[in-house]
Amino acid sequence: MRKLIYGMNVTLDGYIAAPGDDIGWSVPSDELFQFWSDRLQATGLSLYGGGLWQTMSSYWPTGDQRPNATPAEIEFARRWRDMPKVVFSSTVDKVDWNTRLVTGDAVREITRLRAEDGGPMDIGGATLAGAAMRAGLIDEYVLATAPVLVGGGTPFFTALDNWVNLNLVETRTLPRGVILTRYETRR
């Protein structure tokens, strides 16, 4: 069985994007960027909601070809492009870069994928991750909490029907006051 991991940069008040889908508050240090790149390399499959897919696919397919790209950005872009991906969306009509599109029941497909053998799966996008959270499918949460308050926007956590008890497995302080925490779901 695969492990399903939900991780993103998040504000101290719990948002992955400020109003208007503004992520300008998130300026990762080289160390944080490398952390996410290493996670990507260790991932067997990435799952995206339509909104996050559009954000990622508008930049990373050619991120390694930009004149000011750092070595870390070049490495991340190549890893991202080659990574097997699944996009869950009823509004996206075309995907590329080693990606397949699912327009049907996301929870059913995630459950099926999770039951397969293979490396861990990362899930991104608040709506998609929220559905997986409510279904009890997420095994690990990774938060890179930035010391900023935005007052509203897209929350990292969704409303839940039941409590989810967690065990802290890692905490680390990164440059710029970012606190990295990892939690496993207590089953």
PDB file of N, CA, C and O in Angstrom, residues 76-145:
ATOM      1  N   PHE A  76      14.679  20.921  -9.899  1.00  0.00           N
ATOM      2  CA  PHE A  76      13.273  20.753  -9.553  1.00  0.00           C
ATOM      3  C   PHE A  76      12.418  20.657 -10.815  1.00  0.00           C
ATOM      4  O   PHE A  76      11.542  19.796 -10.915  1.00  0.00           O
ATOM      5  N   ALA A  77      12.667  21.549 -11.777  1.00  0.00           N
ATOM      6  CA  ALA A  77      11.877  21.552 -13.015  1.00  0.00           C
ATOM      7  C   ALA A  77      11.987  20.208 -13.732  1.00  0.00           C
ATOM      8  O   ALA A  77      10.985  19.670 -14.211  1.00  0.00           O
ATOM      9  N   ARG A  78      13.170  19.689 -13.791  1.00  0.00           N
ATOM     10  CA  ARG A  78      13.364  18.392 -14.469  1.00  0.00           C
ATOM     11  C   ARG A  78      12.687  17.271 -13.699  1.00  0.00           C
ATOM     12  O   ARG A  78      12.054  16.402 -14.294  1.00  0.00           O
ATOM     13  N   ARG A  79      12.802  17.280 -12.396  1.00  0.00           N
ATOM     14  CA  ARG A  79      12.130  16.259 -11.580  1.00  0.00           C
ATOM     15  C   ARG A  79      10.616  16.362 -11.745  1.00  0.00           C
ATOM     16  O   ARG A  79       9.930  15.357 -11.880  1.00  0.00           O
ATOM     17  N   TRP A  80      10.115  17.595 -11.703  1.00  0.00           N
ATOM     18  CA  TRP A  80       8.665  17.800 -11.810  1.00  0.00           C
ATOM     19  C   TRP A  80       8.155  17.313 -13.165  1.00  0.00           C
ATOM     20  O   TRP A  80       7.149  16.622 -13.251  1.00  0.00           O
ATOM     21  N   ARG A  81       8.837  17.657 -14.215  1.00  0.00           N
ATOM     22  CA  ARG A  81       8.402  17.303 -15.567  1.00  0.00           C
ATOM     23  C   ARG A  81       8.369  15.782 -15.741  1.00  0.00           C
ATOM     24  O   ARG A  81       7.472  15.248 -16.378  1.00  0.00           O
ATOM     25  N   ASP A  82       9.360  15.085 -15.173  1.00  0.00           N
ATOM     26  CA  ASP A  82       9.463  13.637 -15.342  1.00  0.00           C
ATOM     27  C   ASP A  82       8.573  12.846 -14.388  1.00  0.00           C
ATOM     28  O   ASP A  82       8.286  11.675 -14.628  1.00  0.00           O
ATOM     29  N   MET A  83       8.158  13.470 -13.284  1.00  0.00           N
ATOM     30  CA  MET A  83       7.357  12.801 -12.262  1.00  0.00           C
ATOM     31  C   MET A  83       6.009  12.345 -12.824  1.00  0.00           C
ATOM     32  O   MET A  83       5.317  13.140 -13.463  1.00  0.00           O
ATOM     33  N   PRO A  84       5.600  11.103 -12.598  1.00  0.00           N
ATOM     34  CA  PRO A  84       4.235  10.709 -12.962  1.00  0.00           C
ATOM     35  C   PRO A  84       3.241  11.518 -12.130  1.00  0.00           C
ATOM     36  O   PRO A  84       3.424  11.674 -10.918  1.00  0.00           O
ATOM     37  N   LYS A  85       2.212  12.033 -12.797  1.00  0.00           N
ATOM     38  CA  LYS A  85       1.240  12.902 -12.140  1.00  0.00           C
ATOM     39  C   LYS A  85      -0.175  12.515 -12.562  1.00  0.00           C
ATOM     40  O   LYS A  85      -0.385  12.044 -13.665  1.00  0.00           O
ATOM     41  N   VAL A  86      -1.115  12.775 -11.646  1.00  0.00           N
ATOM     42  CA  VAL A  86      -2.535  12.618 -11.949  1.00  0.00           C
ATOM     43  C   VAL A  86      -3.195  13.935 -11.559  1.00  0.00           C
ATOM     44  O   VAL A  86      -2.981  14.445 -10.465  1.00  0.00           O
ATOM     45  N   VAL A  87      -3.992  14.481 -12.470  1.00  0.00           N
ATOM     46  CA  VAL A  87      -4.740  15.704 -12.206  1.00  0.00           C
ATOM     47  C   VAL A  87      -6.213  15.330 -12.100  1.00  0.00           C
ATOM     48  O   VAL A  87      -6.756  14.664 -12.980  1.00  0.00           O
ATOM     49  N   PHE A  88      -6.843  15.787 -11.018  1.00  0.00           N
ATOM     50  CA  PHE A  88      -8.264  15.553 -10.785  1.00  0.00           C
ATOM     51  C   PHE A  88      -8.985  16.868 -11.026  1.00  0.00           C
ATOM     52  O   PHE A  88      -8.803  17.824 -10.271  1.00  0.00           O
ATOM     53  N   SER A  89      -9.774  16.929 -12.096  1.00  0.00           N
ATOM     54  CA  SER A  89     -10.437  18.196 -12.415  1.00  0.00           C
ATOM     55  C   SER A  89     -11.585  17.966 -13.388  1.00  0.00           C
ATOM     56  O   SER A  89     -11.505  17.107 -14.261  1.00  0.00           O
ATOM     57  N   SER A  90     -12.607  18.781 -13.226  1.00  0.00           N
ATOM     58  CA  SER A  90     -13.700  18.779 -14.204  1.00  0.00           C
ATOM     59  C   SER A  90     -13.589  20.000 -15.117  1.00  0.00           C
ATOM     60  O   SER A  90     -14.378  20.141 -16.044  1.00  0.00           O
ATOM     61  N   THR A  91     -12.615  20.875 -14.862  1.00  0.00           N
ATOM     62  CA  THR A  91     -12.458  22.076 -15.690  1.00  0.00           C
ATOM     63  C   THR A  91     -11.211  22.040 -16.572  1.00  0.00           C
ATOM     64  O   THR A  91     -11.185  22.676 -17.610  1.00  0.00           O
ATOM     65  N   VAL A  92     -10.191  21.303 -16.173  1.00  0.00           N
ATOM     66  CA  VAL A  92      -8.992  21.155 -16.999  1.00  0.00           C
ATOM     67  C   VAL A  92      -9.326  20.166 -18.107  1.00  0.00           C
ATOM     68  O   VAL A  92      -9.912  19.115 -17.851  1.00  0.00           O
ATOM     69  N   ASP A  93      -8.970  20.504 -19.338  1.00  0.00           N
ATOM     70  CA  ASP A  93      -9.302  19.586 -20.430  1.00  0.00           C
ATOM     71  C   ASP A  93      -8.088  18.973 -21.109  1.00  0.00           C
ATOM     72  O   ASP A  93      -8.225  18.074 -21.927  1.00  0.00           O
ATOM     73  N   LYS A  94      -6.882  19.425 -20.759  1.00  0.00           N
ATOM     74  CA  LYS A  94      -5.675  18.885 -21.388  1.00  0.00           C
ATOM     75  C   LYS A  94      -4.542  18.897 -20.370  1.00  0.00           C
ATOM     76  O   LYS A  94      -4.354  19.879 -19.653  1.00  0.00           O
ATOM     77  N   VAL A  95      -3.815  17.796 -20.296  1.00  0.00           N
ATOM     78  CA  VAL A  95      -2.633  17.705 -19.437  1.00  0.00           C
ATOM     79  C   VAL A  95      -1.477  17.170 -20.272  1.00  0.00           C
ATOM     80  O   VAL A  95      -1.680  16.566 -21.325  1.00  0.00           O
ATOM     81  N   ASP A  96      -0.285  17.404 -19.797  1.00  0.00           N
ATOM     82  CA  ASP A  96       0.917  16.977 -20.497  1.00  0.00           C
ATOM     83  C   ASP A  96       1.990  16.672 -19.452  1.00  0.00           C
ATOM     84  O   ASP A  96       1.720  16.728 -18.262  1.00  0.00           O
ATOM     85  N   TRP A  97       3.197  16.397 -19.883  1.00  0.00           N
ATOM     86  CA  TRP A  97       4.348  16.202 -19.001  1.00  0.00           C
ATOM     87  C   TRP A  97       4.153  15.025 -18.052  1.00  0.00           C
ATOM     88  O   TRP A  97       4.233  15.167 -16.843  1.00  0.00           O
ATOM     89  N   ASN A  98       3.922  13.853 -18.639  1.00  0.00           N
ATOM     90  CA  ASN A  98       3.827  12.611 -17.874  1.00  0.00           C
ATOM     91  C   ASN A  98       2.645  12.640 -16.897  1.00  0.00           C
ATOM     92  O   ASN A  98       2.762  12.239 -15.740  1.00  0.00           O
ATOM     93  N   THR A  99       1.517  13.142 -17.377  1.00  0.00           N
ATOM     94  CA  THR A  99       0.340  13.360 -16.533  1.00  0.00           C
ATOM     95  C   THR A  99      -0.888  12.721 -17.165  1.00  0.00           C
ATOM     96  O   THR A  99      -1.026  12.716 -18.385  1.00  0.00           O
ATOM     97  N   ARG A 100      -1.779  12.225 -16.323  1.00  0.00           N
ATOM     98  CA  ARG A 100      -3.077  11.780 -16.831  1.00  0.00           C
ATOM     99  C   ARG A 100      -4.175  12.532 -16.085  1.00  0.00           C
ATOM    100  O   ARG A 100      -4.006  12.939 -14.940  1.00  0.00           O
ATOM    101  N   LEU A 101      -5.304  12.694 -16.738  1.00  0.00           N
ATOM    102  CA  LEU A 101      -6.427  13.465 -16.221  1.00  0.00           C
ATOM    103  C   LEU A 101      -7.527  12.523 -15.749  1.00  0.00           C
ATOM    104  O   LEU A 101      -7.873  11.570 -16.450  1.00  0.00           O
ATOM    105  N   VAL A 102      -8.073  12.805 -14.554  1.00  0.00           N
ATOM    106  CA  VAL A 102      -9.209  12.057 -14.021  1.00  0.00           C
ATOM    107  C   VAL A 102     -10.337  13.062 -13.802  1.00  0.00           C
ATOM    108  O   VAL A 102     -10.153  14.058 -13.097  1.00  0.00           O
ATOM    109  N   THR A 103     -11.478  12.795 -14.403  1.00  0.00           N
ATOM    110  CA  THR A 103     -12.625  13.698 -14.261  1.00  0.00           C
ATOM    111  C   THR A 103     -13.720  13.096 -13.387  1.00  0.00           C
ATOM    112  O   THR A 103     -14.671  13.781 -13.050  1.00  0.00           O
ATOM    113  N   GLY A 104     -13.545  11.850 -13.006  1.00  0.00           N
ATOM    114  CA  GLY A 104     -14.570  11.168 -12.205  1.00  0.00           C
ATOM    115  C   GLY A 104     -14.354  11.319 -10.713  1.00  0.00           C
ATOM    116  O   GLY A 104     -13.764  12.297 -10.239  1.00  0.00           O
ATOM    117  N   ASP A 105     -14.789  10.352  -9.958  1.00  0.00           N
ATOM    118  CA  ASP A 105     -14.760  10.345  -8.502  1.00  0.00           C
ATOM    119  C   ASP A 105     -13.315  10.322  -7.986  1.00  0.00           C
ATOM    120  O   ASP A 105     -12.636   9.290  -8.056  1.00  0.00           O
ATOM    121  N   ALA A 106     -12.847  11.438  -7.444  1.00  0.00           N
ATOM    122  CA  ALA A 106     -11.461  11.564  -6.989  1.00  0.00           C
ATOM    123  C   ALA A 106     -11.165  10.631  -5.819  1.00  0.00           C
ATOM    124  O   ALA A 106     -10.119   9.970  -5.801  1.00  0.00           O
ATOM    125  N   VAL A 107     -12.049  10.562  -4.852  1.00  0.00           N
ATOM    126  CA  VAL A 107     -11.808   9.732  -3.673  1.00  0.00           C
ATOM    127  C   VAL A 107     -11.692   8.263  -4.073  1.00  0.00           C
ATOM    128  O   VAL A 107     -10.807   7.549  -3.587  1.00  0.00           O
ATOM    129  N   ARG A 108     -12.547   7.821  -4.951  1.00  0.00           N
ATOM    130  CA  ARG A 108     -12.476   6.422  -5.409  1.00  0.00           C
ATOM    131  C   ARG A 108     -11.139   6.137  -6.100  1.00  0.00           C
ATOM    132  O   ARG A 108     -10.486   5.126  -5.831  1.00  0.00           O
ATOM    133  N   GLU A 109     -10.689   7.059  -6.967  1.00  0.00           N
ATOM    134  CA  GLU A 109      -9.426   6.854  -7.688  1.00  0.00           C
ATOM    135  C   GLU A 109      -8.230   6.949  -6.743  1.00  0.00           C
ATOM    136  O   GLU A 109      -7.281   6.170  -6.855  1.00  0.00           O
ATOM    137  N   ILE A 110      -8.249   7.874  -5.800  1.00  0.00           N
ATOM    138  CA  ILE A 110      -7.148   7.978  -4.837  1.00  0.00           C
ATOM    139  C   ILE A 110      -7.082   6.722  -3.980  1.00  0.00           C
ATOM    140  O   ILE A 110      -5.994   6.200  -3.703  1.00  0.00           O
ATOM    141  N   THR A 111      -8.224   6.209  -3.570  1.00  0.00           N
ATOM    142  CA  THR A 111      -8.274   4.969  -2.795  1.00  0.00           C
ATOM    143  C   THR A 111      -7.665   3.829  -3.591  1.00  0.00           C
ATOM    144  O   THR A 111      -6.880   3.026  -3.054  1.00  0.00           O
ATOM    145  N   ARG A 112      -8.009   3.745  -4.874  1.00  0.00           N
ATOM    146  CA  ARG A 112      -7.452   2.696  -5.738  1.00  0.00           C
ATOM    147  C   ARG A 112      -5.937   2.844  -5.870  1.00  0.00           C
ATOM    148  O   ARG A 112      -5.193   1.875  -5.722  1.00  0.00           O
ATOM    149  N   LEU A 113      -5.464   4.061  -6.128  1.00  0.00           N
ATOM    150  CA  LEU A 113      -4.032   4.305  -6.293  1.00  0.00           C
ATOM    151  C   LEU A 113      -3.271   4.020  -5.000  1.00  0.00           C
ATOM    152  O   LEU A 113      -2.165   3.472  -5.025  1.00  0.00           O
ATOM    153  N   ARG A 114      -3.856   4.382  -3.881  1.00  0.00           N
ATOM    154  CA  ARG A 114      -3.223   4.178  -2.578  1.00  0.00           C
ATOM    155  C   ARG A 114      -3.065   2.690  -2.264  1.00  0.00           C
ATOM    156  O   ARG A 114      -2.116   2.281  -1.606  1.00  0.00           O
ATOM    157  N   ALA A 115      -3.979   1.872  -2.753  1.00  0.00           N
ATOM    158  CA  ALA A 115      -3.934   0.427  -2.498  1.00  0.00           C
ATOM    159  C   ALA A 115      -2.867  -0.284  -3.333  1.00  0.00           C
ATOM    160  O   ALA A 115      -2.506  -1.424  -3.032  1.00  0.00           O
ATOM    161  N   GLU A 116      -2.355   0.382  -4.362  1.00  0.00           N
ATOM    162  CA  GLU A 116      -1.337  -0.219  -5.223  1.00  0.00           C
ATOM    163  C   GLU A 116       0.025  -0.236  -4.536  1.00  0.00           C
ATOM    164  O   GLU A 116       0.267   0.497  -3.580  1.00  0.00           O
ATOM    165  N   ASP A 117       0.917  -1.068  -5.076  1.00  0.00           N
ATOM    166  CA  ASP A 117       2.312  -1.034  -4.654  1.00  0.00           C
ATOM    167  C   ASP A 117       2.971   0.162  -5.314  1.00  0.00           C
ATOM    168  O   ASP A 117       2.560   0.608  -6.383  1.00  0.00           O
ATOM    169  N   GLY A 118       4.014   0.678  -4.678  1.00  0.00           N
ATOM    170  CA  GLY A 118       4.756   1.779  -5.264  1.00  0.00           C
ATOM    171  C   GLY A 118       5.199   2.762  -4.206  1.00  0.00           C
ATOM    172  O   GLY A 118       4.897   2.618  -3.015  1.00  0.00           O
ATOM    173  N   GLY A 119       5.901   3.775  -4.675  1.00  0.00           N
ATOM    174  CA  GLY A 119       6.409   4.799  -3.780  1.00  0.00           C
ATOM    175  C   GLY A 119       5.305   5.686  -3.257  1.00  0.00           C
ATOM    176  O   GLY A 119       4.152   5.616  -3.695  1.00  0.00           O
ATOM    177  N   PRO A 120       5.641   6.548  -2.306  1.00  0.00           N
ATOM    178  CA  PRO A 120       4.635   7.428  -1.722  1.00  0.00           C
ATOM    179  C   PRO A 120       3.996   8.346  -2.756  1.00  0.00           C
ATOM    180  O   PRO A 120       4.598   8.643  -3.792  1.00  0.00           O
ATOM    181  N   MET A 121       2.792   8.783  -2.447  1.00  0.00           N
ATOM    182  CA  MET A 121       2.072   9.733  -3.301  1.00  0.00           C
ATOM    183  C   MET A 121       1.951  11.046  -2.543  1.00  0.00           C
ATOM    184  O   MET A 121       1.619  11.050  -1.359  1.00  0.00           O
ATOM    185  N   ASP A 122       2.211  12.140  -3.237  1.00  0.00           N
ATOM    186  CA  ASP A 122       1.964  13.469  -2.688  1.00  0.00           C
ATOM    187  C   ASP A 122       0.664  13.977  -3.261  1.00  0.00           C
ATOM    188  O   ASP A 122       0.355  13.731  -4.436  1.00  0.00           O
ATOM    189  N   ILE A 123      -0.093  14.697  -2.450  1.00  0.00           N
ATOM    190  CA  ILE A 123      -1.343  15.283  -2.905  1.00  0.00           C
ATOM    191  C   ILE A 123      -1.279  16.775  -2.667  1.00  0.00           C
ATOM    192  O   ILE A 123      -0.799  17.221  -1.627  1.00  0.00           O
ATOM    193  N   GLY A 124      -1.708  17.554  -3.643  1.00  0.00           N
ATOM    194  CA  GLY A 124      -1.674  19.000  -3.519  1.00  0.00           C
ATOM    195  C   GLY A 124      -2.937  19.628  -4.081  1.00  0.00           C
ATOM    196  O   GLY A 124      -3.543  19.112  -5.017  1.00  0.00           O
ATOM    197  N   GLY A 125      -3.286  20.750  -3.492  1.00  0.00           N
ATOM    198  CA  GLY A 125      -4.520  21.436  -3.863  1.00  0.00           C
ATOM    199  C   GLY A 125      -5.515  21.288  -2.743  1.00  0.00           C
ATOM    200  O   GLY A 125      -5.801  20.169  -2.295  1.00  0.00           O
ATOM    201  N   ALA A 126      -6.018  22.409  -2.242  1.00  0.00           N
ATOM    202  CA  ALA A 126      -6.861  22.395  -1.049  1.00  0.00           C
ATOM    203  C   ALA A 126      -8.142  21.582  -1.216  1.00  0.00           C
ATOM    204  O   ALA A 126      -8.521  20.833  -0.319  1.00  0.00           O
ATOM    205  N   THR A 127      -8.805  21.705  -2.335  1.00  0.00           N
ATOM    206  CA  THR A 127     -10.078  21.000  -2.523  1.00  0.00           C
ATOM    207  C   THR A 127      -9.856  19.499  -2.613  1.00  0.00           C
ATOM    208  O   THR A 127     -10.547  18.709  -1.947  1.00  0.00           O
ATOM    209  N   LEU A 128      -8.881  19.098  -3.417  1.00  0.00           N
ATOM    210  CA  LEU A 128      -8.582  17.672  -3.568  1.00  0.00           C
ATOM    211  C   LEU A 128      -8.105  17.081  -2.247  1.00  0.00           C
ATOM    212  O   LEU A 128      -8.591  16.027  -1.819  1.00  0.00           O
ATOM    213  N   ALA A 129      -7.172  17.746  -1.581  1.00  0.00           N
ATOM    214  CA  ALA A 129      -6.667  17.246  -0.310  1.00  0.00           C
ATOM    215  C   ALA A 129      -7.783  17.207   0.734  1.00  0.00           C
ATOM    216  O   ALA A 129      -7.837  16.286   1.552  1.00  0.00           O
ATOM    217  N   GLY A 130      -8.676  18.191   0.707  1.00  0.00           N
ATOM    218  CA  GLY A 130      -9.800  18.201   1.642  1.00  0.00           C
ATOM    219  C   GLY A 130     -10.679  16.975   1.484  1.00  0.00           C
ATOM    220  O   GLY A 130     -11.115  16.371   2.473  1.00  0.00           O
ATOM    221  N   ALA A 131     -10.944  16.571   0.249  1.00  0.00           N
ATOM    222  CA  ALA A 131     -11.750  15.369   0.005  1.00  0.00           C
ATOM    223  C   ALA A 131     -11.031  14.129   0.532  1.00  0.00           C
ATOM    224  O   ALA A 131     -11.649  13.257   1.148  1.00  0.00           O
ATOM    225  N   ALA A 132      -9.717  14.069   0.309  1.00  0.00           N
ATOM    226  CA  ALA A 132      -8.940  12.929   0.805  1.00  0.00           C
ATOM    227  C   ALA A 132      -8.880  12.928   2.326  1.00  0.00           C
ATOM    228  O   ALA A 132      -8.935  11.864   2.955  1.00  0.00           O
ATOM    229  N   MET A 133      -8.792  14.123   2.944  1.00  0.00           N
ATOM    230  CA  MET A 133      -8.793  14.227   4.410  1.00  0.00           C
ATOM    231  C   MET A 133     -10.097  13.688   4.985  1.00  0.00           C
ATOM    232  O   MET A 133     -10.087  12.880   5.918  1.00  0.00           O
ATOM    233  N   ARG A 134     -11.223  14.161   4.434  1.00  0.00           N
ATOM    234  CA  ARG A 134     -12.532  13.730   4.943  1.00  0.00           C
ATOM    235  C   ARG A 134     -12.731  12.231   4.771  1.00  0.00           C
ATOM    236  O   ARG A 134     -13.433  11.602   5.560  1.00  0.00           O
ATOM    237  N   ALA A 135     -12.103  11.648   3.756  1.00  0.00           N
ATOM    238  CA  ALA A 135     -12.217  10.204   3.522  1.00  0.00           C
ATOM    239  C   ALA A 135     -11.213   9.400   4.347  1.00  0.00           C
ATOM    240  O   ALA A 135     -11.208   8.171   4.274  1.00  0.00           O
ATOM    241  N   GLY A 136     -10.370  10.079   5.118  1.00  0.00           N
ATOM    242  CA  GLY A 136      -9.398   9.378   5.960  1.00  0.00           C
ATOM    243  C   GLY A 136      -8.246   8.757   5.200  1.00  0.00           C
ATOM    244  O   GLY A 136      -7.658   7.780   5.654  1.00  0.00           O
ATOM    245  N   LEU A 137      -7.900   9.318   4.049  1.00  0.00           N
ATOM    246  CA  LEU A 137      -6.875   8.715   3.198  1.00  0.00           C
ATOM    247  C   LEU A 137      -5.466   9.255   3.421  1.00  0.00           C
ATOM    248  O   LEU A 137      -4.494   8.648   2.980  1.00  0.00           O
ATOM    249  N   ILE A 138      -5.323  10.397   4.087  1.00  0.00           N
ATOM    250  CA  ILE A 138      -4.006  11.014   4.213  1.00  0.00           C
ATOM    251  C   ILE A 138      -3.250  10.398   5.386  1.00  0.00           C
ATOM    252  O   ILE A 138      -3.751  10.323   6.497  1.00  0.00           O
ATOM    253  N   ASP A 139      -2.024   9.947   5.080  1.00  0.00           N
ATOM    254  CA  ASP A 139      -1.179   9.287   6.069  1.00  0.00           C
ATOM    255  C   ASP A 139      -0.205  10.241   6.748  1.00  0.00           C
ATOM    256  O   ASP A 139       0.247   9.972   7.858  1.00  0.00           O
ATOM    257  N   GLU A 140       0.145  11.320   6.062  1.00  0.00           N
ATOM    258  CA  GLU A 140       1.135  12.249   6.608  1.00  0.00           C
ATOM    259  C   GLU A 140       0.825  13.665   6.147  1.00  0.00           C
ATOM    260  O   GLU A 140       0.401  13.873   5.005  1.00  0.00           O
ATOM    261  N   TYR A 141       1.068  14.616   7.042  1.00  0.00           N
ATOM    262  CA  TYR A 141       0.907  16.041   6.747  1.00  0.00           C
ATOM    263  C   TYR A 141       2.261  16.715   6.905  1.00  0.00           C
ATOM    264  O   TYR A 141       2.946  16.491   7.912  1.00  0.00           O
ATOM    265  N   VAL A 142       2.638  17.533   5.928  1.00  0.00           N
ATOM    266  CA  VAL A 142       3.896  18.268   5.967  1.00  0.00           C
ATOM    267  C   VAL A 142       3.570  19.740   5.807  1.00  0.00           C
ATOM    268  O   VAL A 142       3.000  20.149   4.795  1.00  0.00           O
ATOM    269  N   LEU A 143       3.914  20.528   6.825  1.00  0.00           N
ATOM    270  CA  LEU A 143       3.634  21.969   6.794  1.00  0.00           C
ATOM    271  C   LEU A 143       4.947  22.734   6.887  1.00  0.00           C
ATOM    272  O   LEU A 143       5.743  22.489   7.799  1.00  0.00           O
ATOM    273  N   ALA A 144       5.157  23.634   5.957  1.00  0.00           N
ATOM    274  CA  ALA A 144       6.270  24.578   6.017  1.00  0.00           C
ATOM    275  C   ALA A 144       5.622  25.917   6.357  1.00  0.00           C
ATOM    276  O   ALA A 144       5.115  26.623   5.485  1.00  0.00           O
ATOM    277  N   THR A 145       5.587  26.232   7.658  1.00  0.00           N
ATOM    278  CA  THR A 145       4.826  27.375   8.159  1.00  0.00           C
ATOM    279  C   THR A 145       5.670  28.639   8.147  1.00  0.00           C
ATOM    280  O   THR A 145       6.694  28.719   8.831  1.00  0.00           O
TER     281      THR A 145
END
